[in-house]
One Martini backbone bead per residue (centre of mass of N, CA, C, O) as a GRO file, in nm:
protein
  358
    1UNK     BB    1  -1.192   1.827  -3.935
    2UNK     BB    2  -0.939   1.592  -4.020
    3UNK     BB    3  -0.803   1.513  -4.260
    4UNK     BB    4  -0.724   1.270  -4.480
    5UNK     BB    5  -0.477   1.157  -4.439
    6UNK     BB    6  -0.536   1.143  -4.102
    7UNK     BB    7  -0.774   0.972  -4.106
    8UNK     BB    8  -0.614   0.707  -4.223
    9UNK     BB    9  -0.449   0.693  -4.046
   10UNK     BB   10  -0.580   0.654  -3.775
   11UNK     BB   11  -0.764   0.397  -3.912
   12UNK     BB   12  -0.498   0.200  -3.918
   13UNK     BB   13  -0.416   0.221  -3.653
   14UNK     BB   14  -0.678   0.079  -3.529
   15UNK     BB   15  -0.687  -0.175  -3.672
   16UNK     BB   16  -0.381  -0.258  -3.530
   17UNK     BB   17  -0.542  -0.248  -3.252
   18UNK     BB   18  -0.769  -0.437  -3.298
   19UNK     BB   19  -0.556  -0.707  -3.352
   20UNK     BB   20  -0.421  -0.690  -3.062
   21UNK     BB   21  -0.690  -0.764  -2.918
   22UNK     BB   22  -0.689  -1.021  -3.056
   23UNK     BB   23  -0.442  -1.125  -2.944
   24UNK     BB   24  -0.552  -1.098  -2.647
   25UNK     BB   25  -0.769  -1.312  -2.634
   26UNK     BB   26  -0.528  -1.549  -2.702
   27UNK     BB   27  -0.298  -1.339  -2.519
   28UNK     BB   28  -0.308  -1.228  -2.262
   29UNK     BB   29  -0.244  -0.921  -2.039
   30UNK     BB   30  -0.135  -0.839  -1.710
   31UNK     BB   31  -0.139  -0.493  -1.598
   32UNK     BB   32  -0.387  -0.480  -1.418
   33UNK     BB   33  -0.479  -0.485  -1.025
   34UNK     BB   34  -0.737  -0.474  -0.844
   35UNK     BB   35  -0.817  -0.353  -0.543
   36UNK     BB   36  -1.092  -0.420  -0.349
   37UNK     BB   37  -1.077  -0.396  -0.016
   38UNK     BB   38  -1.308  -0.211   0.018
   39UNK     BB   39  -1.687  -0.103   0.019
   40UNK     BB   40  -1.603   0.141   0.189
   41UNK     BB   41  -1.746   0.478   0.263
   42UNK     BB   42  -1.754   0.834   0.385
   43UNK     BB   43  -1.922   0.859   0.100
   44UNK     BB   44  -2.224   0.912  -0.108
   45UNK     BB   45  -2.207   0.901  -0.388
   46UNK     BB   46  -2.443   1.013  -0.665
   47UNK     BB   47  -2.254   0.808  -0.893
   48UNK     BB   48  -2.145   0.522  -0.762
   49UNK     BB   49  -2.108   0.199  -0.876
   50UNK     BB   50  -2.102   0.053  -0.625
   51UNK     BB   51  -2.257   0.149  -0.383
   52UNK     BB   52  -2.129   0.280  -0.103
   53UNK     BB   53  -2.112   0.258   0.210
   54UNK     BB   54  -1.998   0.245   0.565
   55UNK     BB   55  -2.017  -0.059   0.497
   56UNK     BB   56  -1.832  -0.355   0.483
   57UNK     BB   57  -1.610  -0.542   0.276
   58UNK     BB   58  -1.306  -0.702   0.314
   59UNK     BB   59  -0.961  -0.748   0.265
   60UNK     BB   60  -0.708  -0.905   0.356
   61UNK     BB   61  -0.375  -0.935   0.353
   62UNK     BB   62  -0.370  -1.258   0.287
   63UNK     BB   63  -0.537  -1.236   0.022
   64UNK     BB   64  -0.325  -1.059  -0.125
   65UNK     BB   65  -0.079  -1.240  -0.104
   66UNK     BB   66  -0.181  -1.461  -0.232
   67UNK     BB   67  -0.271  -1.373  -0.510
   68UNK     BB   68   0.027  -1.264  -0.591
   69UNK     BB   69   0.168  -1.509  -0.566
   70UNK     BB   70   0.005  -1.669  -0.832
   71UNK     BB   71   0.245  -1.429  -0.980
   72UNK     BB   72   0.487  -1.431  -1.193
   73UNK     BB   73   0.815  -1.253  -1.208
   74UNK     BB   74   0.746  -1.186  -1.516
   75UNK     BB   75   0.389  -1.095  -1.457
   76UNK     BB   76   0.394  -0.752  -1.329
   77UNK     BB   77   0.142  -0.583  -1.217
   78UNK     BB   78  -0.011  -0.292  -1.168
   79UNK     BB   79  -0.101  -0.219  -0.837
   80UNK     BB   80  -0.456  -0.136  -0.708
   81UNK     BB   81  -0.624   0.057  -0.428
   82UNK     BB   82  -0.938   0.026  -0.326
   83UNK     BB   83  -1.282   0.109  -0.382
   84UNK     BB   84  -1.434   0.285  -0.192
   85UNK     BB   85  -1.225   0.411   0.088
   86UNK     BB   86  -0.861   0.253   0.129
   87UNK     BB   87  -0.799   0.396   0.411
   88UNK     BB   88  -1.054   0.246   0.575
   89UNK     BB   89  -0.839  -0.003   0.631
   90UNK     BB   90  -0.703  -0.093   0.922
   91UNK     BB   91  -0.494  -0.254   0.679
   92UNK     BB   92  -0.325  -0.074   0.447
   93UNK     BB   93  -0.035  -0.049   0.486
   94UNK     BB   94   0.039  -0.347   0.518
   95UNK     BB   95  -0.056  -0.419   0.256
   96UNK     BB   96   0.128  -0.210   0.093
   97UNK     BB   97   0.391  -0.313   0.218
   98UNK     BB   98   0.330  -0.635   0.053
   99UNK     BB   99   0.375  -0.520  -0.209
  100UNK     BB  100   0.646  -0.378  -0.195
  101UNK     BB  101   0.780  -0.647  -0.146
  102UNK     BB  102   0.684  -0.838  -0.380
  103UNK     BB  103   0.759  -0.607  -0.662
  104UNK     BB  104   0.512  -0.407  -0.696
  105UNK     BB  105   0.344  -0.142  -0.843
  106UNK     BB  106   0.152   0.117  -0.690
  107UNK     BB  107  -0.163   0.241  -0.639
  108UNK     BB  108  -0.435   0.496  -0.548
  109UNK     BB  109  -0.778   0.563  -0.478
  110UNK     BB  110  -0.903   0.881  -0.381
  111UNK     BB  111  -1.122   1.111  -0.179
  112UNK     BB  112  -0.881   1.282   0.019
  113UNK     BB  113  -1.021   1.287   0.332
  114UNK     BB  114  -0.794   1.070   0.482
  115UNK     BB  115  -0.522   1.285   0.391
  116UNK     BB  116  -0.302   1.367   0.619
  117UNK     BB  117   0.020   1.388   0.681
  118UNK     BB  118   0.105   1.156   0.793
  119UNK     BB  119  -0.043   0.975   0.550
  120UNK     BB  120   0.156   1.100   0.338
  121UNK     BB  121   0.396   0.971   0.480
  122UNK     BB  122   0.360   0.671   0.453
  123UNK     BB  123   0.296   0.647   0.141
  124UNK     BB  124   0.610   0.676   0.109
  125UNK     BB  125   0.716   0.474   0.289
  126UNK     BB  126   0.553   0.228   0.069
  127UNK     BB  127   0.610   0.327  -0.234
  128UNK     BB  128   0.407   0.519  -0.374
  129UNK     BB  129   0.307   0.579  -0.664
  130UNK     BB  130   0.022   0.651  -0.716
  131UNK     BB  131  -0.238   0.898  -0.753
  132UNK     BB  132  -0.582   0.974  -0.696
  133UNK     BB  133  -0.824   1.248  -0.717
  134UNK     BB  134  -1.165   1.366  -0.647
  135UNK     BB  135  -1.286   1.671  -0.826
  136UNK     BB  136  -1.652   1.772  -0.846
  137UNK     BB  137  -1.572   2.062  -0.864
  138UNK     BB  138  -1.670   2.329  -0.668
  139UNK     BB  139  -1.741   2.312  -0.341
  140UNK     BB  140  -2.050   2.306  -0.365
  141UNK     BB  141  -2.067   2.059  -0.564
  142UNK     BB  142  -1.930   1.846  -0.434
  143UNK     BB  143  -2.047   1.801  -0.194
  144UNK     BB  144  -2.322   1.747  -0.338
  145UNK     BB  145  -2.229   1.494  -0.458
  146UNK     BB  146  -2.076   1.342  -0.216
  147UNK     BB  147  -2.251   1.410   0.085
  148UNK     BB  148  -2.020   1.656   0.205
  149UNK     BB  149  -1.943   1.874   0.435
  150UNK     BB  150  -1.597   1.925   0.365
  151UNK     BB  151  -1.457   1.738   0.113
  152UNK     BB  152  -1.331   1.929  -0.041
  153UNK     BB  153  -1.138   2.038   0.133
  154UNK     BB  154  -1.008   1.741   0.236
  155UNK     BB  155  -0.893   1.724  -0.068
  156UNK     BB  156  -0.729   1.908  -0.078
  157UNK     BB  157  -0.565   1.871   0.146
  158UNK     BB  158  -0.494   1.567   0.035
  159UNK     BB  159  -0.292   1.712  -0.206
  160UNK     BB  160  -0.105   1.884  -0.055
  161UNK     BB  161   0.035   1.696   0.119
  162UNK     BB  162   0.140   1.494  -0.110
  163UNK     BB  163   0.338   1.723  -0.231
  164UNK     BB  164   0.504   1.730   0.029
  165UNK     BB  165   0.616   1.485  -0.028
  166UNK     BB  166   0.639   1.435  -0.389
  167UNK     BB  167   0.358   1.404  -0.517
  168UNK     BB  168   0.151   1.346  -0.811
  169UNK     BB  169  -0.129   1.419  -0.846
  170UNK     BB  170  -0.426   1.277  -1.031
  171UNK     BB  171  -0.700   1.430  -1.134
  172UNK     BB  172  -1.078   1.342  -1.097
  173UNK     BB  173  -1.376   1.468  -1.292
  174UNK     BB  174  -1.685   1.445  -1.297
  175UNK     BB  175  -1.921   1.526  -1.577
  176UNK     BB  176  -2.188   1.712  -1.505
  177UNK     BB  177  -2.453   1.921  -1.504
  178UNK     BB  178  -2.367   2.055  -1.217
  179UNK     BB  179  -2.033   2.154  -1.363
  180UNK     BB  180  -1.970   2.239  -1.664
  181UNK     BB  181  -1.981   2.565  -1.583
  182UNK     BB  182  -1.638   2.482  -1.409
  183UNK     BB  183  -1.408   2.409  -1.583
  184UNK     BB  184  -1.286   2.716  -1.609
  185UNK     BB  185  -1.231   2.710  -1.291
  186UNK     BB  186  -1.107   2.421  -1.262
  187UNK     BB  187  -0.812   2.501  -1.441
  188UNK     BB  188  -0.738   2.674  -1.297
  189UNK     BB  189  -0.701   2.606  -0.995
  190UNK     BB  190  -0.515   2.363  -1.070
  191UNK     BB  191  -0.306   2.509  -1.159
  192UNK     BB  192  -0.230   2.663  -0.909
  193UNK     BB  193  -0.212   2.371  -0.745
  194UNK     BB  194   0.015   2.200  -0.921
  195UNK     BB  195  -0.091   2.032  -1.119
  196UNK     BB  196  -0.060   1.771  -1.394
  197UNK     BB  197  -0.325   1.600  -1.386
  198UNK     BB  198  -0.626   1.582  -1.576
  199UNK     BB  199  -0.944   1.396  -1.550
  200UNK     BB  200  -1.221   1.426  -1.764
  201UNK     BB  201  -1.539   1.306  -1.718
  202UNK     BB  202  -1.802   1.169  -1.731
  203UNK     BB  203  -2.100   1.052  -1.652
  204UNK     BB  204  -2.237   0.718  -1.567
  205UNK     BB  205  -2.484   0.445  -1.634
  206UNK     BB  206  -2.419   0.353  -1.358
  207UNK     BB  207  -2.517   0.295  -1.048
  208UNK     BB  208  -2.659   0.543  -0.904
  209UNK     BB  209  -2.674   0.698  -1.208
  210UNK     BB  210  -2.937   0.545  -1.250
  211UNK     BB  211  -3.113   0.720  -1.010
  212UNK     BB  212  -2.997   0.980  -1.180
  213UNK     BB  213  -3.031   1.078  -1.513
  214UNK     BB  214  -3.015   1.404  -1.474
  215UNK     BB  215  -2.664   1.377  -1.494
  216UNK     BB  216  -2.662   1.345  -1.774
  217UNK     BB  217  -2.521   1.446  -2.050
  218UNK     BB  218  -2.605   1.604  -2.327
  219UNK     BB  219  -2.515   1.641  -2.660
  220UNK     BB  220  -2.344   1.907  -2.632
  221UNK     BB  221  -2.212   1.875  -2.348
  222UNK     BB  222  -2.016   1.658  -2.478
  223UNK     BB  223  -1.875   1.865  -2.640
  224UNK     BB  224  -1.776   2.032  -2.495
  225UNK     BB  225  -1.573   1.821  -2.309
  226UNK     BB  226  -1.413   1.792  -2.568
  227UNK     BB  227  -1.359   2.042  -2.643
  228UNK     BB  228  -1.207   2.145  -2.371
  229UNK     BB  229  -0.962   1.941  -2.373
  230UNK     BB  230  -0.849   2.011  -2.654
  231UNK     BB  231  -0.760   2.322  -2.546
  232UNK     BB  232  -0.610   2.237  -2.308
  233UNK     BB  233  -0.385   2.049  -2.402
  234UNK     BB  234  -0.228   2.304  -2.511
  235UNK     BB  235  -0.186   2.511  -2.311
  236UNK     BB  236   0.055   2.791  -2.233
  237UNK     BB  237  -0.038   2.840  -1.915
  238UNK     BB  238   0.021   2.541  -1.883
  239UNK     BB  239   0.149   2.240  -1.727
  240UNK     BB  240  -0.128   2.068  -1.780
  241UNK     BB  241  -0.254   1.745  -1.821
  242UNK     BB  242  -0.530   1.671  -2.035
  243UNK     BB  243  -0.765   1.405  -2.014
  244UNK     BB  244  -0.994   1.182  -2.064
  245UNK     BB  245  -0.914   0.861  -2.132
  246UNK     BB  246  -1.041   0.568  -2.164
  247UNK     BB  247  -1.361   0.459  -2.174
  248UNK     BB  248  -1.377   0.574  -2.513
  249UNK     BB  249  -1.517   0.561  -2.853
  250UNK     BB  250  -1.464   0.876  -3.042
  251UNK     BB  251  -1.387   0.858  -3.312
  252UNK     BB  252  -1.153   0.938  -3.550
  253UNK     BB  253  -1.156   1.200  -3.496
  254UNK     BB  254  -1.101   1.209  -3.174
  255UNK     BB  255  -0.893   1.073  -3.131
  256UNK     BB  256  -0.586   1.192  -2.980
  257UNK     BB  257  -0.726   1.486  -2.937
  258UNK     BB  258  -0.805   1.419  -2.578
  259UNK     BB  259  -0.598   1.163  -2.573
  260UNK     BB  260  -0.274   0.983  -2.538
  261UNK     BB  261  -0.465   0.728  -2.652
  262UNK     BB  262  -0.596   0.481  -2.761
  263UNK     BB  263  -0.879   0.289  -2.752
  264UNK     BB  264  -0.882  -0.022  -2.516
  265UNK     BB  265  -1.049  -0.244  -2.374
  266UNK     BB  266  -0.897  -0.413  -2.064
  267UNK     BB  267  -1.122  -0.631  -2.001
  268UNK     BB  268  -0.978  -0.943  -1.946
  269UNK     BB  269  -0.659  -0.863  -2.121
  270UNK     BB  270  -0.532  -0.608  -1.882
  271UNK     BB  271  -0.784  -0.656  -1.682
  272UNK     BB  272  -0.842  -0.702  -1.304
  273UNK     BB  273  -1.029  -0.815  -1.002
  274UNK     BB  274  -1.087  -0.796  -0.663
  275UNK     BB  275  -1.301  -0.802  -0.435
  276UNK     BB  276  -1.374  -0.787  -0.123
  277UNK     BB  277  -1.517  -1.097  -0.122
  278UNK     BB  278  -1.302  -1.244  -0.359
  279UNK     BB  279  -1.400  -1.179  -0.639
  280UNK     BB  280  -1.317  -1.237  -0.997
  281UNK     BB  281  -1.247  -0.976  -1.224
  282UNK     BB  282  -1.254  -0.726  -1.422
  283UNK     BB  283  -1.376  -0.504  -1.356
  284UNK     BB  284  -1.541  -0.284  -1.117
  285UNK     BB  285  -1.741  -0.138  -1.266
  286UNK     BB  286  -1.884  -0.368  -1.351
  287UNK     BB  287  -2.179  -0.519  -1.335
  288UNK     BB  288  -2.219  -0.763  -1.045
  289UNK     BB  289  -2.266  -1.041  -1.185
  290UNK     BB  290  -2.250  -1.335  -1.189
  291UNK     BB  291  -2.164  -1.438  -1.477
  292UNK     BB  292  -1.890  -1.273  -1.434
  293UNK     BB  293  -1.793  -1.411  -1.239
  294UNK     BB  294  -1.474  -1.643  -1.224
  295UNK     BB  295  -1.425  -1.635  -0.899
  296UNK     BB  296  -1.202  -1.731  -0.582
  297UNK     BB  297  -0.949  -1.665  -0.362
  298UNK     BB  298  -1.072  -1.905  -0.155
  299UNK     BB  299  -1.055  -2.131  -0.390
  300UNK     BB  300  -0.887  -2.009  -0.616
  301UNK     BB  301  -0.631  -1.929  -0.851
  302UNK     BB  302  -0.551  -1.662  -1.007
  303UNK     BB  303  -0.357  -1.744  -1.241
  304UNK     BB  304  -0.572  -1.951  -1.353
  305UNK     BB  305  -0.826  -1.770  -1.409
  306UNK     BB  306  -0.700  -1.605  -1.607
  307UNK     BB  307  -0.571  -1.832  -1.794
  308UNK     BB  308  -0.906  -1.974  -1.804
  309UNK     BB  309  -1.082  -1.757  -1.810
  310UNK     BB  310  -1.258  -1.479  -1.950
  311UNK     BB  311  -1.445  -1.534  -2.203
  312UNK     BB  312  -1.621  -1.324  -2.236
  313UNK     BB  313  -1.437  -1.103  -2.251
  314UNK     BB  314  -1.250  -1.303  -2.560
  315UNK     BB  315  -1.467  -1.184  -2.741
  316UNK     BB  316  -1.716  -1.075  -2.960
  317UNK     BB  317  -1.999  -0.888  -2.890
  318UNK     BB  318  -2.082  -0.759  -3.164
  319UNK     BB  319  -2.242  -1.037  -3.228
  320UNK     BB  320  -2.493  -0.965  -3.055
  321UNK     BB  321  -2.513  -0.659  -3.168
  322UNK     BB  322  -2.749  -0.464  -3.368
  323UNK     BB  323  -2.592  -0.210  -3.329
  324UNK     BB  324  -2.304  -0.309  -3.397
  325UNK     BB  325  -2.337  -0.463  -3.710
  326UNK     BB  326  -2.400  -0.157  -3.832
  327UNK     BB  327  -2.104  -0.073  -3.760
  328UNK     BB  328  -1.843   0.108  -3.896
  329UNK     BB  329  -1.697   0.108  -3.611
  330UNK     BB  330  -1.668  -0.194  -3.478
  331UNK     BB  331  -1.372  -0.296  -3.503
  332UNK     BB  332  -1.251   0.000  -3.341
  333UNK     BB  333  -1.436  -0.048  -3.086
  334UNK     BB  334  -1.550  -0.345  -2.981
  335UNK     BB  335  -1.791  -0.236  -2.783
  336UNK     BB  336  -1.666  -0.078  -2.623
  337UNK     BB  337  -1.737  -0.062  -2.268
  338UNK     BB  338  -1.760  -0.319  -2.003
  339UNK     BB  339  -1.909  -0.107  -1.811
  340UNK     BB  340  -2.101  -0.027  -2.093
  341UNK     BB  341  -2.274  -0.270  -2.062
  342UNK     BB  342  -2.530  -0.498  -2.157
  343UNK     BB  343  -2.547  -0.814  -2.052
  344UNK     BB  344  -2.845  -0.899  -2.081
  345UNK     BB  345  -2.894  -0.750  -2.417
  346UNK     BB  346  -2.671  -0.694  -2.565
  347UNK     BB  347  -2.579  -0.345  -2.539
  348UNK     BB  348  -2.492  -0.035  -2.527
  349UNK     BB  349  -2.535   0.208  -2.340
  350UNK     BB  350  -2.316   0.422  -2.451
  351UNK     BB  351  -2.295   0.562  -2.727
  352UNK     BB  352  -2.058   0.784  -2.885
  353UNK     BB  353  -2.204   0.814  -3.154
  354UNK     BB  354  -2.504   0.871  -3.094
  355UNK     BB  355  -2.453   1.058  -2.872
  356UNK     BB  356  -2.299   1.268  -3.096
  357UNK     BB  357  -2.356   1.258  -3.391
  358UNK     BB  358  -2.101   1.086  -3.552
   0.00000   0.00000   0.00000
């Protein structure tokens, strides 16, 4: 527990940070922009919240152009290249030549199972500014939730390949009941690995983890892995930072000494995505239905939808939400994460108050 001065300034700030929300709900501000380029990709993993197959849509060179053409030159979100795994779009490169000729910084996420040197390399020429990719336990335990014998060793081998290039690649973790008693053997690896930035998450109650909830942390495992980033996060034998991320809500006692900086949901306020068929939504993660899509970039321009569209997400949701109106955290969590909303029933999927028992 934190002291009480240390308390009540965090309360402050949070509150403060509240006001901020609410500020964009009235003038969002658009900082990143995700393109599901493809919903297509090469392993089927476990957790997907997408549930991505091995074929699907995607999105051309000319949609991706046309989106971005209707974003002001003073309006410059981070642009990110998804999937699915965006590696697999026959015109990947193309694409990505086209954001960084049109002036826009831009990263990517990937299984790294098919970035091999050549690929590394052409990355570089394309000017990619970050890159994440998912190492899920260790070698046997990767495997088994990716669903590929071999894709741990070749998410490593595109890992080393990208450092090789000059690239700082930032490893992002799920954390399921079958890896947890892994974290301390893969905070060394990733250390020897010369990794700088590692990101441990939670396995969320989303996408195909709904048909398999027995690998959801249960309330011990979850303060675990907040103990261990907390310990990681400082620890003097390494200078990799450790960071839960951005997820949620973790109560005044837990906010930034997990991450980086305070939660705050910018699903519809600063984070918007354009899925694989042209559909222009909030975040990627949230549960894909028809009254979430705000548009297609087949018929609407997206500039357009940004700034007149998007009422869902620049609402206060806890006003529908009976376990929310009675919650004391309510102003400074906001609802946590509209990626772990039910939107048919207006409540939290995963309340990370009474998930820790906090």
């Amino acid at each position: 527990m934190i002291n009480e001065a240390v308390y009540h300034l965090k309360k402050e700030q949070l509150y403060r940070l509240a006001a901020y929300r609410d500020h964009l709900r009235e003038e969002p501000d658009l900082r990143w922009l995700f393109f599901e380029i493809t919903n297509a990709c090469n392993l089927s993993c476990a957790h997907c919240g997408s549930r991505c197959m091995a074929s699907g849509n995607r999105l051309s060179r000319n949609d991706v152009l046309k989106t971005l053409q209707t974003i002001p030159s003073g309006d410059r979100p981070t642009v990110s290249l998804t999937g699915g795994e965006p590696l697999l779009h026959p015109d990947f490169f193309s694409i990505a030549r086209c954001v960084n000729e049109l002036g826009f910084e831009w990263g990517m996420t990937s299984n790294g199972t098919l970035i091999d040197r050549r690929t590394a390399r052409k990355l570089r020429k394309v000017r990619m500014g970050s890159v994440s990719i998912s190492l899920d336990g260790l070698e046997k335990t990767h495997d088994r939730f990716r669903r590929k014998e071999g894709a741990w060793r070749k998410a490593v081998e595109g890992i080393i390949h990208l450092q090789n290039e000059g690239f700082s690649p930032q490893v992002t973790t799920v954390v399921h009941i079958s890896n947890i008693d892994e974290l301390e053997e893969m905070f060394l690896f990733l250390c020897d690995l010369g990794i700088t930035s590692w990101r441990p998450i939670n396995v969320e109650p989303i996408g195909r983890a709904c048909e398999s909830k027995h690998m959801l942390l249960t309330v011990p495992q979850f303060d675990h892995l907040l103990s261990f980033i907390r310990e990681k996060r400082y620890d003097p034998s390494c200078p990799m930072e450790v960071t839960y991320g951005c997820s949620h809500f973790l109560g005044v006692d837990t906010e930034r000494m997990v991450k980086s900086h305070y939660f705050i949901c910018g699903a519809g306020i600063r984070v918007a995505s354009v899925r694989s068929n042209g559909d222009i939504c909030a975040c990627l993660d949230i549960e894909n239905l028809p009254s979430l899509v705000q548009g297609n970039i087949a018929t609407d321009c997206f500039w357009d939808v940004w700034n007149q569209k998007f009422e869902v997400f620049r609402m206060d949701r806890t006003e529908k939400s009976l376990i929310c109106q009675s919650c004391e955290n309510r102003r400074m969590c906001g609802g946590d994460s509209a990626h772990t909303w039910d939107w048919i029933n207006n409540t939290p999927l995963l309340c990370i108050r009474k998930f820790t028992n906090k």
